[in-house]
mmCIF file of C-alpha atoms in Angstrom:
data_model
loop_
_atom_site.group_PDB
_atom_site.id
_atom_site.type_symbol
_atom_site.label_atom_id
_atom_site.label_comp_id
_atom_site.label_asym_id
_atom_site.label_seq_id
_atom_site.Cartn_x
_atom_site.Cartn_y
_atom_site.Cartn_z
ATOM 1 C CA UNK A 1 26.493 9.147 10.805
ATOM 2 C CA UNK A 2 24.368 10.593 13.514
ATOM 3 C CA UNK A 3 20.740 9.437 12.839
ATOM 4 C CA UNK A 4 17.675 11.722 14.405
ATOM 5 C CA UNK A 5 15.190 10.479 16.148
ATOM 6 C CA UNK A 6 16.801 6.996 15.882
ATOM 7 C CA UNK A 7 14.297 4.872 18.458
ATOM 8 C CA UNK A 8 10.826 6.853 17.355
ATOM 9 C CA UNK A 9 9.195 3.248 16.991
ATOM 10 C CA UNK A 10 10.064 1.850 20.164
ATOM 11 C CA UNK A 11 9.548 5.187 21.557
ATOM 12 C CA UNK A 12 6.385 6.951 20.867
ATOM 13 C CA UNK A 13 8.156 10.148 23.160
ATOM 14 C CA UNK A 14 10.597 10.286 20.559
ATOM 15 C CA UNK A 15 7.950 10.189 17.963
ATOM 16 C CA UNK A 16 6.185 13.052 18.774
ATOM 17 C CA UNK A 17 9.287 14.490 18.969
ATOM 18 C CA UNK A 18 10.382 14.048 15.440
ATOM 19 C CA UNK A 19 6.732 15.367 14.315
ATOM 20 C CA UNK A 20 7.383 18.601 16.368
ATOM 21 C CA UNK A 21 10.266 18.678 14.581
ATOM 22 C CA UNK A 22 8.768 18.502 11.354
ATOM 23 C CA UNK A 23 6.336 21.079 12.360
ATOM 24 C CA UNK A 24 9.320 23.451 13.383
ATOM 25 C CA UNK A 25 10.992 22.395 9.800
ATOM 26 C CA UNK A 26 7.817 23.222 7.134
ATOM 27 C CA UNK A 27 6.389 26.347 9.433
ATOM 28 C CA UNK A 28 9.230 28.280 10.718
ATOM 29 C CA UNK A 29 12.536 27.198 8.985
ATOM 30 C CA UNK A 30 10.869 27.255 5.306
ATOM 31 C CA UNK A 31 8.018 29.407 6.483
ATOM 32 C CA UNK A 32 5.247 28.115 5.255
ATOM 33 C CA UNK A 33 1.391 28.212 5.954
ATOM 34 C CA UNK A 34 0.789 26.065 8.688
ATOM 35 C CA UNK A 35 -2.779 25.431 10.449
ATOM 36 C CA UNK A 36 -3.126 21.695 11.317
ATOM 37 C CA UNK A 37 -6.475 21.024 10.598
ATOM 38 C CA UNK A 38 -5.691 22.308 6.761
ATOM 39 C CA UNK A 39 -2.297 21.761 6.427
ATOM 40 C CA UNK A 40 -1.452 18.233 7.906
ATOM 41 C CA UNK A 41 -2.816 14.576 7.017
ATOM 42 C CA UNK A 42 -2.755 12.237 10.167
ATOM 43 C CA UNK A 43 -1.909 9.023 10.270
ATOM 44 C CA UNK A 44 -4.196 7.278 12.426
ATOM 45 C CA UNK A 45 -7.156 4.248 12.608
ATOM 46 C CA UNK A 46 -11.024 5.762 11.901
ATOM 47 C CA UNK A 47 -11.177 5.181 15.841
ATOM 48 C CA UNK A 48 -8.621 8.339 16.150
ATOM 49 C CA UNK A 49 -5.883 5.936 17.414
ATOM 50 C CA UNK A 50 -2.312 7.620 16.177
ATOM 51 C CA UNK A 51 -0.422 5.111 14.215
ATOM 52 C CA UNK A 52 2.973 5.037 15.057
ATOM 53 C CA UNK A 53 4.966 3.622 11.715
ATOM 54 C CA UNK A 54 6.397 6.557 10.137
ATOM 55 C CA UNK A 55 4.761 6.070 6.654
ATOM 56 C CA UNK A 56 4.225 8.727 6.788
ATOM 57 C CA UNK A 57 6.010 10.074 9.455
ATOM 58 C CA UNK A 58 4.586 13.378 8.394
ATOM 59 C CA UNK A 59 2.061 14.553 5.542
ATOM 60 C CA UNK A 60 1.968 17.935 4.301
ATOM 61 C CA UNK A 61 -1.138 19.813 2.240
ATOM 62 C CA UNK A 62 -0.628 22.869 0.486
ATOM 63 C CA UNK A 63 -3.876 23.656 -1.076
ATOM 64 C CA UNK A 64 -3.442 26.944 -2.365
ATOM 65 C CA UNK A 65 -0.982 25.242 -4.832
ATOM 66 C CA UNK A 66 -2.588 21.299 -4.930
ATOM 67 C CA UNK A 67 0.502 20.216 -3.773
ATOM 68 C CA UNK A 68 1.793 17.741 -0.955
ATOM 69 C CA UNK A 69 4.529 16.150 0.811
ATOM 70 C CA UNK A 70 4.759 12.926 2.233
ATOM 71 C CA UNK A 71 7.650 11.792 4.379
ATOM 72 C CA UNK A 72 8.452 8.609 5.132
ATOM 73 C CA UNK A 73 10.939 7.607 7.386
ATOM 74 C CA UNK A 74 12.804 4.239 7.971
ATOM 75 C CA UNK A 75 12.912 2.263 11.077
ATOM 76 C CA UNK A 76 16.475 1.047 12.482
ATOM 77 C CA UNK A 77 15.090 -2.700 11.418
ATOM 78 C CA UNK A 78 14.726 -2.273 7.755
ATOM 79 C CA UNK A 79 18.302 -0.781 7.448
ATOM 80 C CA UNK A 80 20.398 -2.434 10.598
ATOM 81 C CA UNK A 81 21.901 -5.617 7.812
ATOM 82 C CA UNK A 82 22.335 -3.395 5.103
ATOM 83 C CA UNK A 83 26.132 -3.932 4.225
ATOM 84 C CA UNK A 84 27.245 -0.278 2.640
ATOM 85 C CA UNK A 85 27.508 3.022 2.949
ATOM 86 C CA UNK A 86 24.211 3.437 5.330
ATOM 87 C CA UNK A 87 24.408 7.511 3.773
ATOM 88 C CA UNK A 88 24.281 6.450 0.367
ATOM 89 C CA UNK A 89 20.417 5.109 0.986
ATOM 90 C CA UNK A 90 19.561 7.618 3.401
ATOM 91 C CA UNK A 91 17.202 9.478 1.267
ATOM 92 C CA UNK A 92 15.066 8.483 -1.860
ATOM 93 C CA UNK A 93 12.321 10.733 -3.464
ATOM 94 C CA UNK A 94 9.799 10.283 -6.227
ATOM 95 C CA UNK A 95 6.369 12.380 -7.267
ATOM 96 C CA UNK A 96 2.755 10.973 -7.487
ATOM 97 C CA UNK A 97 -0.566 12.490 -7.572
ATOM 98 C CA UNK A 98 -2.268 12.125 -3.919
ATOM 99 C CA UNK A 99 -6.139 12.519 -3.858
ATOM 100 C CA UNK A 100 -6.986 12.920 -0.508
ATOM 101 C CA UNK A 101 -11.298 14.125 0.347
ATOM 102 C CA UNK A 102 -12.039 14.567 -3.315
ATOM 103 C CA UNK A 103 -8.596 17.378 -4.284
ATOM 104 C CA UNK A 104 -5.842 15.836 -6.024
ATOM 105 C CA UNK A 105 -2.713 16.867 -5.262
ATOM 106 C CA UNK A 106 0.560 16.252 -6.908
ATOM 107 C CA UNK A 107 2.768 15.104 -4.362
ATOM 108 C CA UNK A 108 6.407 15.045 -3.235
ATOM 109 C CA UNK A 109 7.483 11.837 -1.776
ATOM 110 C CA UNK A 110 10.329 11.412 1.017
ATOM 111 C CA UNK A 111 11.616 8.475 2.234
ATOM 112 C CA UNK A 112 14.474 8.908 4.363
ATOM 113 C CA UNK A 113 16.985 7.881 7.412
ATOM 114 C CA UNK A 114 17.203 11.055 9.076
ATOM 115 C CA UNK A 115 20.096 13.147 9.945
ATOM 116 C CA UNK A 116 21.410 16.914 10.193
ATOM 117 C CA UNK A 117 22.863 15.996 6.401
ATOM 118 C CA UNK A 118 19.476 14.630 4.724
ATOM 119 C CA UNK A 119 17.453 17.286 6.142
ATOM 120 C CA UNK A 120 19.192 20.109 4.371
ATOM 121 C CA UNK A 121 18.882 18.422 1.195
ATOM 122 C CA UNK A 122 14.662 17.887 2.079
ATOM 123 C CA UNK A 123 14.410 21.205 2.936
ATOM 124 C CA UNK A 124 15.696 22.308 -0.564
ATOM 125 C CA UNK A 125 13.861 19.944 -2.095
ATOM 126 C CA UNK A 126 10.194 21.118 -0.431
ATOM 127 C CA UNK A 127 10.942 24.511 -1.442
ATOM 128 C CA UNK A 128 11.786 23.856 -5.333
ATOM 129 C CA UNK A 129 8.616 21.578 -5.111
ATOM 130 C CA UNK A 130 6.088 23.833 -3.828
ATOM 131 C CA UNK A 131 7.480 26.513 -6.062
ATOM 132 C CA UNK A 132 7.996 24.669 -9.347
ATOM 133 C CA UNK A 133 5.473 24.679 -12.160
ATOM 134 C CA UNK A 134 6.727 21.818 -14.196
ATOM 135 C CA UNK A 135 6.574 18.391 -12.355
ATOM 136 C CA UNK A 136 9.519 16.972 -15.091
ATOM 137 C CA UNK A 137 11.586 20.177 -14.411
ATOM 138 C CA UNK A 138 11.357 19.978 -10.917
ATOM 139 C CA UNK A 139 12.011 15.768 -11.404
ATOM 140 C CA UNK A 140 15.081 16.672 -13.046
ATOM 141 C CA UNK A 141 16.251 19.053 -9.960
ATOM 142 C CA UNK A 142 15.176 16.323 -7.462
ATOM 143 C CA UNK A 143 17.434 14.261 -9.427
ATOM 144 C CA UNK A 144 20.664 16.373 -9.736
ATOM 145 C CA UNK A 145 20.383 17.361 -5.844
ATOM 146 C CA UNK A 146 19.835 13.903 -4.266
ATOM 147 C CA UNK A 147 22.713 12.511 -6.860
ATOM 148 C CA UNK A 148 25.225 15.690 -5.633
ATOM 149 C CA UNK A 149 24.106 14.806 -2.066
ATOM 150 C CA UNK A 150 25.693 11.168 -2.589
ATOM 151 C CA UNK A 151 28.695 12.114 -4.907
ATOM 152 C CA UNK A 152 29.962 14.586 -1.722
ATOM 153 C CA UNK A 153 29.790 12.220 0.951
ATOM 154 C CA UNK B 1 -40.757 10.364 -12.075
ATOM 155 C CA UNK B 2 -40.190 11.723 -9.359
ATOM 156 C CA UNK B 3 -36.941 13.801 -10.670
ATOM 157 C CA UNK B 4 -34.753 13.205 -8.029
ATOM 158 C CA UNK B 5 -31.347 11.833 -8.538
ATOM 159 C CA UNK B 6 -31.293 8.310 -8.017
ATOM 160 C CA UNK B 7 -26.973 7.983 -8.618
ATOM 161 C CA UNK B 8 -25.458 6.321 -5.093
ATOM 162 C CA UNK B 9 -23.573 8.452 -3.609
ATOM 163 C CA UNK B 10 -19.891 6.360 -3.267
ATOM 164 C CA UNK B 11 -18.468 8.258 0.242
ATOM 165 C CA UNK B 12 -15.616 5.679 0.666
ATOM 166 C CA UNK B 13 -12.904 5.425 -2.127
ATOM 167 C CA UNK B 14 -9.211 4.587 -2.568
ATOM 168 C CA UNK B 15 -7.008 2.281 -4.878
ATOM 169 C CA UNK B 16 -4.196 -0.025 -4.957
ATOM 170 C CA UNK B 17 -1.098 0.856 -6.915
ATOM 171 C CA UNK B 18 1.801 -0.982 -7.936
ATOM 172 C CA UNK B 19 4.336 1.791 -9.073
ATOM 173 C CA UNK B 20 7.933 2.574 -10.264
ATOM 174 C CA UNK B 21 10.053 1.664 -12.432
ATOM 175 C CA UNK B 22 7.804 2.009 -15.666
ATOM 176 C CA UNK B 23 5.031 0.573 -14.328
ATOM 177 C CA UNK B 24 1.887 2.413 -13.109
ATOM 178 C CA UNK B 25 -1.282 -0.774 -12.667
ATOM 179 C CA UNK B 26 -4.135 0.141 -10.062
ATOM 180 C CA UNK B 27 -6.980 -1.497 -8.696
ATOM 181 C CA UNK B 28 -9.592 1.385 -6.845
ATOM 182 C CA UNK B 29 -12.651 0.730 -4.611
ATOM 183 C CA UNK B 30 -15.601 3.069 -4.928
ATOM 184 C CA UNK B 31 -18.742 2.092 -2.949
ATOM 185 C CA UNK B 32 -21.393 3.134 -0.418
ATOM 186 C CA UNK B 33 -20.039 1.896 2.545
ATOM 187 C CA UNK B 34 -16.148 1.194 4.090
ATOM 188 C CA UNK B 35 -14.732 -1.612 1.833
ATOM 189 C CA UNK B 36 -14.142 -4.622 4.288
ATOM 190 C CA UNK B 37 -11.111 -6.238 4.596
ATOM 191 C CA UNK B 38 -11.589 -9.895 2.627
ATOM 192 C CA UNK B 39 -12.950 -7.044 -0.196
ATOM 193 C CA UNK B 40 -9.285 -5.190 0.280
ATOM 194 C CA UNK B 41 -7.635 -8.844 0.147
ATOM 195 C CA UNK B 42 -9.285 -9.267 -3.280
ATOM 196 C CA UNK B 43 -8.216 -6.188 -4.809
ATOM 197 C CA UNK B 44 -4.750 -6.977 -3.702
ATOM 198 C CA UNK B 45 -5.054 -10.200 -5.579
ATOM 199 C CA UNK B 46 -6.419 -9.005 -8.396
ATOM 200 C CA UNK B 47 -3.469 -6.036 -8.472
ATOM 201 C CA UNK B 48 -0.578 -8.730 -7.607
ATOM 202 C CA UNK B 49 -1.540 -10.602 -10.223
ATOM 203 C CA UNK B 50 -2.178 -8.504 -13.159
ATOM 204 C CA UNK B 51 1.575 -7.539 -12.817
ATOM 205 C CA UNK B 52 4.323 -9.629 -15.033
ATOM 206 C CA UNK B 53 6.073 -12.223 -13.313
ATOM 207 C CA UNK B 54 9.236 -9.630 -12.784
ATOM 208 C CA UNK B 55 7.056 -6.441 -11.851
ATOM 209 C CA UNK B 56 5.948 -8.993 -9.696
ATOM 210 C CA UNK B 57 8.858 -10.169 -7.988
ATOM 211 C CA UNK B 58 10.231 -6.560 -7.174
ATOM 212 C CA UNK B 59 7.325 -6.042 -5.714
ATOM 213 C CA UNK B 60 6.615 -9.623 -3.037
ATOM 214 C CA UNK B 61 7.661 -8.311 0.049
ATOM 215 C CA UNK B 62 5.629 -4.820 -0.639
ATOM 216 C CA UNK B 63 2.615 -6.856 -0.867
ATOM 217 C CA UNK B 64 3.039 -8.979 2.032
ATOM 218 C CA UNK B 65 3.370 -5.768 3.859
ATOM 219 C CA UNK B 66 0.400 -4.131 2.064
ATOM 220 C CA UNK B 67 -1.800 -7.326 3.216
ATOM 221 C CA UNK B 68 -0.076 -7.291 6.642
ATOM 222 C CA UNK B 69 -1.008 -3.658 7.026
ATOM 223 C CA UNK B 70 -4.861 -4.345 6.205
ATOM 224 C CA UNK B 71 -4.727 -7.093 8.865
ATOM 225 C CA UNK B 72 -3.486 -4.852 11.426
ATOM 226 C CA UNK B 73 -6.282 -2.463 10.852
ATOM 227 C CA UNK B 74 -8.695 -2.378 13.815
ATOM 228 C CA UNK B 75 -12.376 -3.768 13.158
ATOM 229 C CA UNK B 76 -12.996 0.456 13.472
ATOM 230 C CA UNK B 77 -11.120 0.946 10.061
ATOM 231 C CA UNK B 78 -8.682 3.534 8.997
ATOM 232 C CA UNK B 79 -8.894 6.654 7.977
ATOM 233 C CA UNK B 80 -7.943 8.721 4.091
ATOM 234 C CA UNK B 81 -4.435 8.616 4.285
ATOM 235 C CA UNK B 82 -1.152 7.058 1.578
ATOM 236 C CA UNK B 83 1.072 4.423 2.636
ATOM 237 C CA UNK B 84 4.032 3.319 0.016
ATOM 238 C CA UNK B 85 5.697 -0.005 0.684
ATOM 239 C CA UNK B 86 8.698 -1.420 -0.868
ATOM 240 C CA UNK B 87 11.088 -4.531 -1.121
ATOM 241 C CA UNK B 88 14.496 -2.934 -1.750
ATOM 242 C CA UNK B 89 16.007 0.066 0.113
ATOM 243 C CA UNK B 90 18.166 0.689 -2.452
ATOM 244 C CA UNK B 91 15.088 1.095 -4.540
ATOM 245 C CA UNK B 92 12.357 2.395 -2.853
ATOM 246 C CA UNK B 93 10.364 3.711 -5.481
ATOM 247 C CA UNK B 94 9.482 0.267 -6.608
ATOM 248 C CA UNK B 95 6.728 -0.389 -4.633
ATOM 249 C CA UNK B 96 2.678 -0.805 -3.669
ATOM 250 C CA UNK B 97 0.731 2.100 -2.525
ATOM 251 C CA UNK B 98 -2.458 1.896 -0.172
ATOM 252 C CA UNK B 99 -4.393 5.493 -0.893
ATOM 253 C CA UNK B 100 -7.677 5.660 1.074
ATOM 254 C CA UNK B 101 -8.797 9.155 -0.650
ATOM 255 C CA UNK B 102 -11.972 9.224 1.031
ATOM 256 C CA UNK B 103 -14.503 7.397 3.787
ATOM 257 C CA UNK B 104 -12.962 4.417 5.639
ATOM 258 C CA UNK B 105 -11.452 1.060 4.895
ATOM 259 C CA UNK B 106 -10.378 -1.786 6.056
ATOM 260 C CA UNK B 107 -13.351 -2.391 8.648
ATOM 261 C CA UNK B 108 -14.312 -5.669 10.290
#
């Protein structure tokens, strides 16, 4: 299991990194709007000090739809003594409502150990969220895909 | 009478949530100015303990992170933002949110 962006806390490098690649992932691969001053939530003290703890990693807006996605990654520490199958609890998911500067959006939650693997099954996820109209159909899909996703390992 | 509005306006805003599994309990802030941290400490409490013994239990190390995260906070305070925190990786969505919708928190 090849994990991305494995040393992004001891490495803030690596970090920036794996937000560029986020960036890449939501604008170009799935094409989406992307302006950062509408489209992304940072993560950082009132000072402007960056925090550096991947939750969230990354925070997408899409307004024209009220609709978010957080993504939440996990450090090497919380999962080094877990005694399993490391790809079996490499990505979890739920929705929420999000009310960020008075807007509430219904959000899309990722929390994941990253790899080649897990992002294909985000990206499909991101898209059936932003599309769907139904939070409970699209909970169902979530569902079905993450489940498939461990069943095929 | 003057005529003039006299509602406070409430800039700074957010809630605590304990979440998952069935369970959906919150304790929000809405006030004039940046809730301090003792203030954020309280609604923890308040939170942590209006949850069942169980709900509770799933939930310890979440809220030792939650309070460990308002500790860390500089004296500046942190920006709108959502944080989720869990015990159990194999269960992630059992957990305590920090949502700061709008304002600061956390100061001094």
């Amino acid at each position: 299991m090849k994990i991305l962006f494995e040393n992004f806390i001891e490495n803030k490098r690596t970090y920036n990194l794996c937000q560029g690649y986020f960036t890449r992932l939501f604008k170009h691969k799935l094409q989406l709007k992307f302006e950062k001053k509408v489209n992304l939530v940072p993560n950082q003290y009132h000072s402007g000090r960056k925090i550096y703890d991947a939750n969230p990693m990354y925070c997408y807006l899409a307004p024209d739809v009220k609709k978010s996605v957080r993504i939440i990654l996990l450090d090497k520490s919380e999962y080094n003594d877990f005694e399993g199958d490391l790809r079996k609890i490499s990505i979890a998911s739920w929705t929420d409502a999000f009310i960020f500067e008075d807007q509430e959006y219904q959000e899309l939650v990722l929390s994941v150990i990253l790899t080649d693997e897990v992002v294909e099954v985000m990206a499909s996820l991101i898209m059936e969220w932003l599309k769907a109209v139904e939070v409970e159909g699209f909970e169902g899909f979530m569902k079905k895909q993450i489940s498939d996703y461990i069943q095929n390992l | 009478m003057s005529g003039k509005c006299n509602r406070e306006k409430l800039d700074h805003r957010g809630r605590f949530q304990a979440q998952g599994d069935g369970l959906e309990e919150s304790e929000p802030w809405a006030q004039k100015s940046p809730i301090p941290k003792p203030d954020a400490h309280h609604l923890v409490d308040n939170l942590a303990e209006s949850l069942s013994k169980s709900d509770f239990e799933k939930r310890r190390v979440a809220f030792t992170k939650c309070r460990r995260f308002i500790d860390q906070t500089p004296t500046v305070g942190m920006s709108p933002v959502k944080k989720s925190y869990s015990n159990d990786l194999q269960h992630r969505d059992i957990r305590v949110d920090i949502e700061i919708q709008a304002g600061l928190a956390f100061v001094g």
